[in-house]
mmCIF file of C-alpha atoms and ligand atoms in Angstrom:
data_model
loop_
_atom_site.group_PDB
_atom_site.id
_atom_site.type_symbol
_atom_site.label_atom_id
_atom_site.label_comp_id
_atom_site.label_asym_id
_atom_site.label_seq_id
_atom_site.Cartn_x
_atom_site.Cartn_y
_atom_site.Cartn_z
ATOM 1 C CA MET C 1 104.501 135.181 102.137
ATOM 2 C CA THR C 2 106.527 132.071 102.994
ATOM 3 C CA ARG C 3 106.222 129.359 100.334
ATOM 4 C CA HIS C 4 106.084 125.790 101.581
ATOM 5 C CA LEU C 5 106.413 122.508 99.684
ATOM 6 C CA ILE C 6 103.518 120.493 101.030
ATOM 7 C CA ASP C 7 101.879 119.235 97.835
ATOM 8 C CA ILE C 8 102.554 119.542 94.112
ATOM 9 C CA ALA C 9 99.069 121.000 93.654
ATOM 10 C CA ASP C 10 100.237 124.136 95.494
ATOM 11 C CA PHE C 11 102.518 124.906 92.539
ATOM 12 C CA SER C 12 101.383 126.200 89.156
ATOM 13 C CA ALA C 13 102.438 124.489 85.938
ATOM 14 C CA ALA C 14 104.984 127.270 85.375
ATOM 15 C CA GLU C 15 106.402 126.828 88.885
ATOM 16 C CA VAL C 16 106.664 123.054 88.463
ATOM 17 C CA THR C 17 108.548 123.608 85.222
ATOM 18 C CA ALA C 18 110.800 126.186 86.900
ATOM 19 C CA ILE C 19 111.733 123.654 89.601
ATOM 20 C CA LEU C 20 112.456 120.970 86.988
ATOM 21 C CA ASP C 21 114.572 123.468 85.051
ATOM 22 C CA LEU C 22 116.464 124.443 88.220
ATOM 23 C CA ALA C 23 117.109 120.738 88.867
ATOM 24 C CA GLU C 24 119.022 120.610 85.590
ATOM 25 C CA VAL C 25 121.113 123.761 86.080
ATOM 26 C CA PRO C 26 124.772 122.657 86.354
ATOM 27 C CA LEU C 27 126.032 123.060 89.912
ATOM 28 C CA ALA C 28 128.726 125.478 88.734
ATOM 29 C CA ASP C 29 126.019 127.861 87.475
ATOM 30 C CA LEU C 30 123.806 127.664 90.556
ATOM 31 C CA PRO C 31 123.961 130.212 93.392
ATOM 32 C CA ARG C 32 124.408 128.953 96.963
ATOM 33 C CA PRO C 33 121.337 130.426 98.703
ATOM 34 C CA LEU C 34 121.852 128.327 101.845
ATOM 35 C CA THR C 35 125.416 129.501 102.539
ATOM 36 C CA GLY C 36 125.997 129.610 106.271
ATOM 37 C CA GLN C 37 122.489 128.350 107.038
ATOM 38 C CA GLY C 38 121.034 125.146 108.426
ATOM 39 C CA VAL C 39 118.211 122.887 107.255
ATOM 40 C CA ALA C 40 116.290 120.669 109.692
ATOM 41 C CA LEU C 41 115.589 117.160 108.362
ATOM 42 C CA ILE C 42 113.231 115.349 110.736
ATOM 43 C CA PHE C 43 112.306 111.709 110.009
ATOM 44 C CA GLU C 44 109.502 109.853 111.772
ATOM 45 C CA LYS C 45 109.953 106.964 109.259
ATOM 46 C CA PRO C 46 112.979 105.221 107.699
ATOM 47 C CA SER C 47 114.585 106.598 104.541
ATOM 48 C CA ALA C 48 117.532 105.985 102.240
ATOM 49 C CA ARG C 49 116.882 108.147 99.157
ATOM 50 C CA THR C 50 115.129 111.061 100.782
ATOM 51 C CA ARG C 51 117.639 111.543 103.567
ATOM 52 C CA HIS C 52 120.699 111.255 101.373
ATOM 53 C CA SER C 53 119.322 113.274 98.474
ATOM 54 C CA MET C 54 118.140 116.062 100.774
ATOM 55 C CA GLU C 55 121.388 116.148 102.754
ATOM 56 C CA MET C 56 123.409 116.385 99.560
ATOM 57 C CA ALA C 57 121.084 118.967 97.992
ATOM 58 C CA VAL C 58 121.466 121.149 101.082
ATOM 59 C CA VAL C 59 125.261 120.825 100.936
ATOM 60 C CA GLN C 60 125.261 121.606 97.204
ATOM 61 C CA LEU C 61 123.316 124.805 97.932
ATOM 62 C CA GLY C 62 125.891 125.841 100.543
ATOM 63 C CA GLY C 63 123.941 124.848 103.667
ATOM 64 C CA HIS C 64 124.303 122.453 106.577
ATOM 65 C CA PRO C 65 121.740 119.648 107.027
ATOM 66 C CA VAL C 66 120.836 118.576 110.567
ATOM 67 C CA PHE C 67 119.271 115.103 110.575
ATOM 68 C CA THR C 68 117.036 114.231 113.507
ATOM 69 C CA ARG C 69 114.953 111.106 114.103
ATOM 70 C CA GLY C 70 111.302 111.709 114.810
ATOM 71 C CA GLU C 71 111.441 110.239 118.289
ATOM 72 C CA GLU C 72 114.135 112.710 119.305
ATOM 73 C CA VAL C 73 111.891 115.608 118.345
ATOM 74 C CA GLY C 74 108.739 113.849 119.551
ATOM 75 C CA PHE C 75 106.005 115.649 117.613
ATOM 76 C CA ASP C 76 103.094 115.977 120.058
ATOM 77 C CA THR C 77 104.734 113.624 122.556
ATOM 78 C CA ARG C 78 107.792 115.563 123.681
ATOM 79 C CA GLU C 79 106.297 118.909 122.653
ATOM 80 C CA PRO C 80 103.601 120.266 120.335
ATOM 81 C CA VAL C 81 104.293 120.315 116.595
ATOM 82 C CA GLU C 82 103.902 124.117 116.649
ATOM 83 C CA ASP C 83 106.618 124.538 119.282
ATOM 84 C CA VAL C 84 108.989 122.443 117.152
ATOM 85 C CA ALA C 85 108.361 124.800 114.213
ATOM 86 C CA ARG C 86 108.934 127.907 116.346
ATOM 87 C CA ILE C 87 112.232 126.548 117.707
ATOM 88 C CA MET C 88 113.584 125.130 114.428
ATOM 89 C CA GLU C 89 112.927 128.343 112.500
ATOM 90 C CA GLY C 90 115.374 130.089 114.827
ATOM 91 C CA PHE C 91 118.160 127.726 113.740
ATOM 92 C CA HIS C 92 117.316 126.870 110.160
ATOM 93 C CA ALA C 93 116.458 128.369 106.775
ATOM 94 C CA LEU C 94 114.114 125.436 106.038
ATOM 95 C CA ILE C 95 112.302 122.747 108.023
ATOM 96 C CA ALA C 96 111.775 119.401 106.259
ATOM 97 C CA ALA C 97 109.897 116.459 107.773
ATOM 98 C CA ARG C 98 108.853 112.892 106.926
ATOM 99 C CA VAL C 99 105.769 112.124 108.989
ATOM 100 C CA TYR C 100 103.083 109.542 109.621
ATOM 101 C CA ASP C 101 100.233 112.041 109.690
ATOM 102 C CA HIS C 102 100.005 114.684 106.971
ATOM 103 C CA SER C 103 98.523 117.140 109.473
ATOM 104 C CA THR C 104 101.952 117.325 111.144
ATOM 105 C CA ILE C 105 103.272 118.952 107.949
ATOM 106 C CA THR C 106 100.342 121.343 107.588
ATOM 107 C CA ARG C 107 100.599 122.308 111.273
ATOM 108 C CA LEU C 108 104.329 123.023 110.912
ATOM 109 C CA ALA C 109 103.603 125.144 107.850
ATOM 110 C CA ALA C 110 100.772 127.001 109.578
ATOM 111 C CA VAL C 111 103.162 128.584 112.084
ATOM 112 C CA ALA C 112 106.655 128.420 110.519
ATOM 113 C CA THR C 113 108.121 131.621 109.098
ATOM 114 C CA VAL C 114 110.598 129.566 107.035
ATOM 115 C CA PRO C 115 109.621 127.136 104.251
ATOM 116 C CA VAL C 116 108.381 123.702 105.370
ATOM 117 C CA VAL C 117 109.102 120.753 103.060
ATOM 118 C CA ASN C 118 107.085 117.525 103.025
ATOM 119 C CA MET C 119 109.555 114.628 102.758
ATOM 120 C CA LEU C 120 106.630 112.093 102.602
ATOM 121 C CA SER C 121 103.442 111.796 104.589
ATOM 122 C CA ASP C 122 100.573 109.319 104.500
ATOM 123 C CA HIS C 123 98.957 111.719 101.973
ATOM 124 C CA SER C 124 101.693 112.690 99.529
ATOM 125 C CA HIS C 125 105.337 112.552 98.452
ATOM 126 C CA PRO C 126 106.009 115.685 96.398
ATOM 127 C CA LEU C 127 109.826 115.454 96.302
ATOM 128 C CA GLN C 128 109.443 112.022 94.725
ATOM 129 C CA ALA C 129 107.084 113.458 92.118
ATOM 130 C CA PHE C 130 109.594 116.113 91.052
ATOM 131 C CA ALA C 131 112.160 113.362 90.469
ATOM 132 C CA ASP C 132 109.563 111.272 88.627
ATOM 133 C CA ALA C 133 108.672 114.149 86.302
ATOM 134 C CA LEU C 134 112.332 115.015 85.750
ATOM 135 C CA THR C 135 113.071 111.412 84.788
ATOM 136 C CA MET C 136 110.086 111.215 82.437
ATOM 137 C CA ARG C 137 111.068 114.539 80.835
ATOM 138 C CA GLN C 138 114.642 113.323 80.305
ATOM 139 C CA HIS C 139 113.385 110.196 78.522
ATOM 140 C CA LEU C 140 110.257 111.426 76.789
ATOM 141 C CA GLY C 141 110.831 115.148 76.193
ATOM 142 C CA ASP C 142 107.861 117.510 76.536
ATOM 143 C CA LEU C 143 105.368 115.571 78.663
ATOM 144 C CA ALA C 144 102.213 117.400 77.537
ATOM 145 C CA GLY C 145 99.922 114.931 75.786
ATOM 146 C CA GLN C 146 102.003 111.896 76.793
ATOM 147 C CA THR C 147 100.603 109.081 78.929
ATOM 148 C CA VAL C 148 101.687 107.895 82.374
ATOM 149 C CA ALA C 149 100.165 104.760 83.886
ATOM 150 C CA TYR C 150 100.322 104.046 87.610
ATOM 151 C CA VAL C 151 99.763 100.443 88.726
ATOM 152 C CA GLY C 152 98.960 99.883 92.408
ATOM 153 C CA ASP C 153 97.037 101.533 95.187
ATOM 154 C CA TYR C 154 96.226 105.216 95.026
ATOM 155 C CA ASN C 155 98.655 106.135 97.784
ATOM 156 C CA ASN C 156 100.971 109.041 98.650
ATOM 157 C CA VAL C 157 103.294 108.376 95.694
ATOM 158 C CA ALA C 158 100.407 107.937 93.254
ATOM 159 C CA ARG C 159 98.700 111.153 94.396
ATOM 160 C CA SER C 160 101.823 113.297 93.963
ATOM 161 C CA LEU C 161 102.632 111.624 90.629
ATOM 162 C CA ALA C 162 99.081 112.313 89.437
ATOM 163 C CA GLU C 163 99.315 115.937 90.562
ATOM 164 C CA ILE C 164 102.591 116.626 88.765
ATOM 165 C CA SER C 165 101.536 114.702 85.661
ATOM 166 C CA ALA C 166 98.360 116.798 85.588
ATOM 167 C CA ARG C 167 100.284 120.040 85.977
ATOM 168 C CA LEU C 168 102.401 118.980 82.987
ATOM 169 C CA GLY C 169 99.330 118.203 80.854
ATOM 170 C CA MET C 170 99.706 114.438 80.690
ATOM 171 C CA HIS C 171 97.122 111.716 80.165
ATOM 172 C CA ILE C 172 96.896 109.771 83.442
ATOM 173 C CA ARG C 173 95.832 106.147 83.803
ATOM 174 C CA LEU C 174 95.300 104.669 87.244
ATOM 175 C CA ALA C 175 95.222 100.858 87.460
ATOM 176 C CA CYS C 176 94.179 100.237 91.047
ATOM 177 C CA PRO C 177 92.883 97.126 92.817
ATOM 178 C CA LEU C 178 89.252 97.222 93.938
ATOM 179 C CA GLY C 179 88.999 99.208 97.141
ATOM 180 C CA PHE C 180 92.312 101.001 96.588
ATOM 181 C CA GLU C 181 91.211 103.500 93.924
ATOM 182 C CA ALA C 182 91.018 107.278 93.806
ATOM 183 C CA ASP C 183 87.442 108.425 94.467
ATOM 184 C CA ASP C 184 85.449 110.479 91.974
ATOM 185 C CA ALA C 185 86.166 113.779 93.738
ATOM 186 C CA GLU C 186 89.885 113.038 93.593
ATOM 187 C CA ILE C 187 89.713 112.282 89.873
ATOM 188 C CA ASP C 188 87.870 115.563 89.286
ATOM 189 C CA ARG C 189 90.504 117.388 91.347
ATOM 190 C CA ILE C 190 93.343 115.906 89.274
ATOM 191 C CA LEU C 191 91.551 116.858 86.061
ATOM 192 C CA LEU C 192 91.216 120.434 87.304
ATOM 193 C CA LEU C 193 94.975 120.563 87.896
ATOM 194 C CA GLY C 194 95.418 120.324 84.127
ATOM 195 C CA ALA C 195 95.506 116.635 83.179
ATOM 196 C CA ALA C 196 94.801 115.916 79.505
ATOM 197 C CA SER C 197 92.634 113.048 80.796
ATOM 198 C CA VAL C 198 92.301 110.769 83.831
ATOM 199 C CA GLU C 199 91.111 107.191 83.482
ATOM 200 C CA GLN C 200 90.880 104.602 86.225
ATOM 201 C CA GLY C 201 90.297 100.856 86.021
ATOM 202 C CA ASN C 202 90.946 97.542 87.746
ATOM 203 C CA ARG C 203 92.556 95.717 84.788
ATOM 204 C CA PRO C 204 96.196 96.808 84.669
ATOM 205 C CA ILE C 205 97.071 95.071 81.409
ATOM 206 C CA GLU C 206 94.373 97.130 79.684
ATOM 207 C CA MET C 207 95.135 100.372 81.513
ATOM 208 C CA VAL C 208 98.803 100.430 80.495
ATOM 209 C CA VAL C 209 98.269 100.038 76.737
ATOM 210 C CA GLY C 210 100.119 102.841 74.958
ATOM 211 C CA ALA C 211 101.549 104.329 78.174
ATOM 212 C CA HIS C 212 104.890 106.050 77.682
ATOM 213 C CA ALA C 213 105.783 105.425 81.340
ATOM 214 C CA VAL C 214 104.553 102.684 83.683
ATOM 215 C CA HIS C 215 105.027 103.499 87.357
ATOM 216 C CA THR C 216 104.445 101.406 90.470
ATOM 217 C CA ASP C 217 105.162 101.454 94.215
ATOM 218 C CA THR C 218 105.347 98.981 97.072
ATOM 219 C CA TRP C 219 102.004 97.396 97.945
ATOM 220 C CA VAL C 220 102.676 97.983 101.637
ATOM 221 C CA SER C 221 103.579 101.519 102.675
ATOM 222 C CA MET C 222 105.404 102.459 105.854
ATOM 223 C CA GLY C 223 102.908 102.393 108.692
ATOM 224 C CA GLU C 224 100.678 99.776 106.981
ATOM 225 C CA GLU C 225 102.775 96.733 107.834
ATOM 226 C CA GLU C 226 99.923 94.987 109.651
ATOM 227 C CA ASP C 227 97.935 94.926 106.354
ATOM 228 C CA LYS C 228 100.758 93.166 104.500
ATOM 229 C CA GLU C 229 99.251 89.707 103.900
ATOM 230 C CA ALA C 230 95.731 90.978 103.154
ATOM 231 C CA LYS C 231 97.062 93.518 100.679
ATOM 232 C CA ARG C 232 99.261 91.015 98.910
ATOM 233 C CA GLN C 233 96.194 88.849 98.249
ATOM 234 C CA LYS C 234 94.084 91.745 97.019
ATOM 235 C CA PHE C 235 96.875 92.949 94.721
ATOM 236 C CA ASP C 236 97.173 89.605 92.939
ATOM 237 C CA GLY C 237 97.391 90.367 89.197
ATOM 238 C CA PHE C 238 98.880 93.818 89.721
ATOM 239 C CA THR C 239 102.530 92.766 89.441
ATOM 240 C CA VAL C 240 104.235 94.717 86.661
ATOM 241 C CA ASP C 241 105.732 91.931 84.574
ATOM 242 C CA ASP C 242 107.056 91.532 81.037
ATOM 243 C CA ALA C 243 103.558 90.919 79.649
ATOM 244 C CA MET C 244 102.373 94.194 81.152
ATOM 245 C CA MET C 245 105.373 96.121 79.794
ATOM 246 C CA ASP C 246 104.794 94.507 76.375
ATOM 247 C CA ALA C 247 101.179 95.678 76.554
ATOM 248 C CA ALA C 248 102.395 99.205 77.302
ATOM 249 C CA GLY C 249 104.521 99.169 74.161
ATOM 250 C CA PRO C 250 108.150 98.685 73.141
ATOM 251 C CA ALA C 251 109.273 102.233 74.025
ATOM 252 C CA SER C 252 107.598 102.408 77.419
ATOM 253 C CA ILE C 253 109.839 103.024 80.433
ATOM 254 C CA PHE C 254 109.401 101.369 83.835
ATOM 255 C CA MET C 255 109.523 103.524 86.962
ATOM 256 C CA HIS C 256 109.425 102.838 90.705
ATOM 257 C CA CYS C 257 110.076 105.224 93.578
ATOM 258 C CA LEU C 258 111.961 102.451 95.475
ATOM 259 C CA PRO C 259 112.471 100.570 97.708
ATOM 260 C CA ALA C 260 111.139 97.751 95.499
ATOM 261 C CA TYR C 261 109.930 94.277 96.426
ATOM 262 C CA ARG C 262 110.793 91.978 93.535
ATOM 263 C CA GLY C 263 108.147 89.317 92.992
ATOM 264 C CA PHE C 264 105.358 91.482 94.411
ATOM 265 C CA GLU C 265 104.674 94.831 92.697
ATOM 266 C CA VAL C 266 107.290 94.146 89.987
ATOM 267 C CA THR C 267 109.176 91.176 88.617
ATOM 268 C CA ALA C 268 112.969 91.112 88.723
ATOM 269 C CA SER C 269 113.030 90.843 84.924
ATOM 270 C CA VAL C 270 111.260 94.206 84.570
ATOM 271 C CA ILE C 271 113.002 96.218 87.273
ATOM 272 C CA ASP C 272 116.424 94.845 86.336
ATOM 273 C CA GLY C 273 115.672 94.917 82.607
ATOM 274 C CA PRO C 274 116.492 97.399 79.833
ATOM 275 C CA ARG C 275 113.327 99.470 80.136
ATOM 276 C CA SER C 276 113.781 100.196 83.828
ATOM 277 C CA VAL C 277 114.939 103.728 84.693
ATOM 278 C CA VAL C 278 114.605 103.319 88.457
ATOM 279 C CA PHE C 279 118.181 104.149 89.405
ATOM 280 C CA GLN C 280 118.276 107.276 87.250
ATOM 281 C CA GLN C 281 114.938 108.138 88.872
ATOM 282 C CA GLY C 282 116.469 107.562 92.306
ATOM 283 C CA HIS C 283 119.521 109.699 91.498
ATOM 284 C CA ASN C 284 117.193 112.401 90.233
ATOM 285 C CA ARG C 285 115.867 112.686 93.787
ATOM 286 C CA MET C 286 118.971 114.748 94.607
ATOM 287 C CA HIS C 287 118.732 116.988 91.543
ATOM 288 C CA ALA C 288 114.999 117.497 92.044
ATOM 289 C CA ALA C 289 115.474 118.259 95.746
ATOM 290 C CA ARG C 290 118.156 120.807 94.880
ATOM 291 C CA GLY C 291 115.831 122.433 92.336
ATOM 292 C CA ALA C 292 112.953 122.533 94.800
ATOM 293 C CA LEU C 293 115.036 123.945 97.660
ATOM 294 C CA ALA C 294 116.629 126.532 95.369
ATOM 295 C CA PHE C 295 113.145 127.596 94.232
ATOM 296 C CA LEU C 296 111.937 127.931 97.825
ATOM 297 C CA MET C 297 115.016 130.055 98.591
ATOM 298 C CA GLY C 298 114.111 132.405 95.746
ATOM 299 C CA VAL C 299 116.544 131.274 93.039
ATOM 300 C CA GLU C 300 115.173 131.931 89.560
ATOM 301 C CA THR C 301 115.980 130.080 86.356
HETATM 302 N N1 CP A 1 111.524 106.823 97.436
HETATM 303 C C1 CP A 1 111.815 107.170 98.713
HETATM 304 O O1 CP A 1 111.276 108.130 99.280
HETATM 305 O O2 CP A 1 112.779 106.396 99.286
HETATM 306 P P1 CP A 1 113.224 106.425 100.822
HETATM 307 O O3 CP A 1 112.036 105.959 101.624
HETATM 308 O O4 CP A 1 114.397 105.523 100.895
HETATM 309 O O5 CP A 1 113.562 107.842 101.186
HETATM 310 N N1 NVA A 2 104.283 104.454 99.498
HETATM 311 C C1 NVA A 2 105.559 104.198 100.144
HETATM 312 C C2 NVA A 2 106.620 105.017 99.492
HETATM 313 C C3 NVA A 2 107.994 104.794 100.046
HETATM 314 C C4 NVA A 2 109.024 105.691 99.438
HETATM 315 C C5 NVA A 2 105.452 104.486 101.617
HETATM 316 O O1 NVA A 2 104.774 105.439 102.009
HETATM 317 O O2 NVA A 2 106.027 103.744 102.400
#
């Protein structure tokens, strides 16, 4: 059966670990499972990290990436999503897409005979989560029993981070503004994925105490631009600043999927300071993507 990368939850703890291990295999020791093959990279939204990391991961695995903007493909405007899948699978070994509506990914996967990769939807961002976990593992070692705190709204990045942190047996703290939290069913779901614990609260300075990693994201995701001013008011007090990092503890690392908006979700002193690992995290997008694509192509550690 074709394996897709739609959500982290679709992967067992052992499979998540296998992908992280593959991400760290030196290029010289890695097979080239994409040799002579193409990979479709379709973007309905802007991207710096995801496009570049995926293009380079494909090249490193011996393949040829074909970047296409969403409007050129025209999911459900130029032709049905399913027809795009049926055409692309004739050219490519993998189909990857960044989409507004998560159902575009699940519809591609429902008909494609090659793996479909979610490069971010309104629901989740699994490739980011692999890079997040890789970065935490590089700094903190075995993540089981360690604590990750996420400050901000429970969005696509938060969901995938929670899923991978759960799979790796971490304690998860969610510091979300009122009205932007995970609901009870979601918290139960994350617990069932293997989290050591999941706690949620509206006071970030309390939620981060003792966290080994503090993670945040932009307050305004792509596609939500009209909510910008309202969200900025509601997120007052959720800026990750030096006081919050001090509350987390002296060894805590700061993480952000980027792009970052200094002065909103994080102060310049934190993101540009000594505890920030955001650029390593960003560079890990390429290693994590390579590990994930290698896994989907059947490479074993
Ligand atoms: N973090 C992330 O996905 O960045 P881009 O939107 O630049 O790809
Ligand atoms: N939550 C953000 C992440 C960007 C990488 C968004 O969806 O725009």
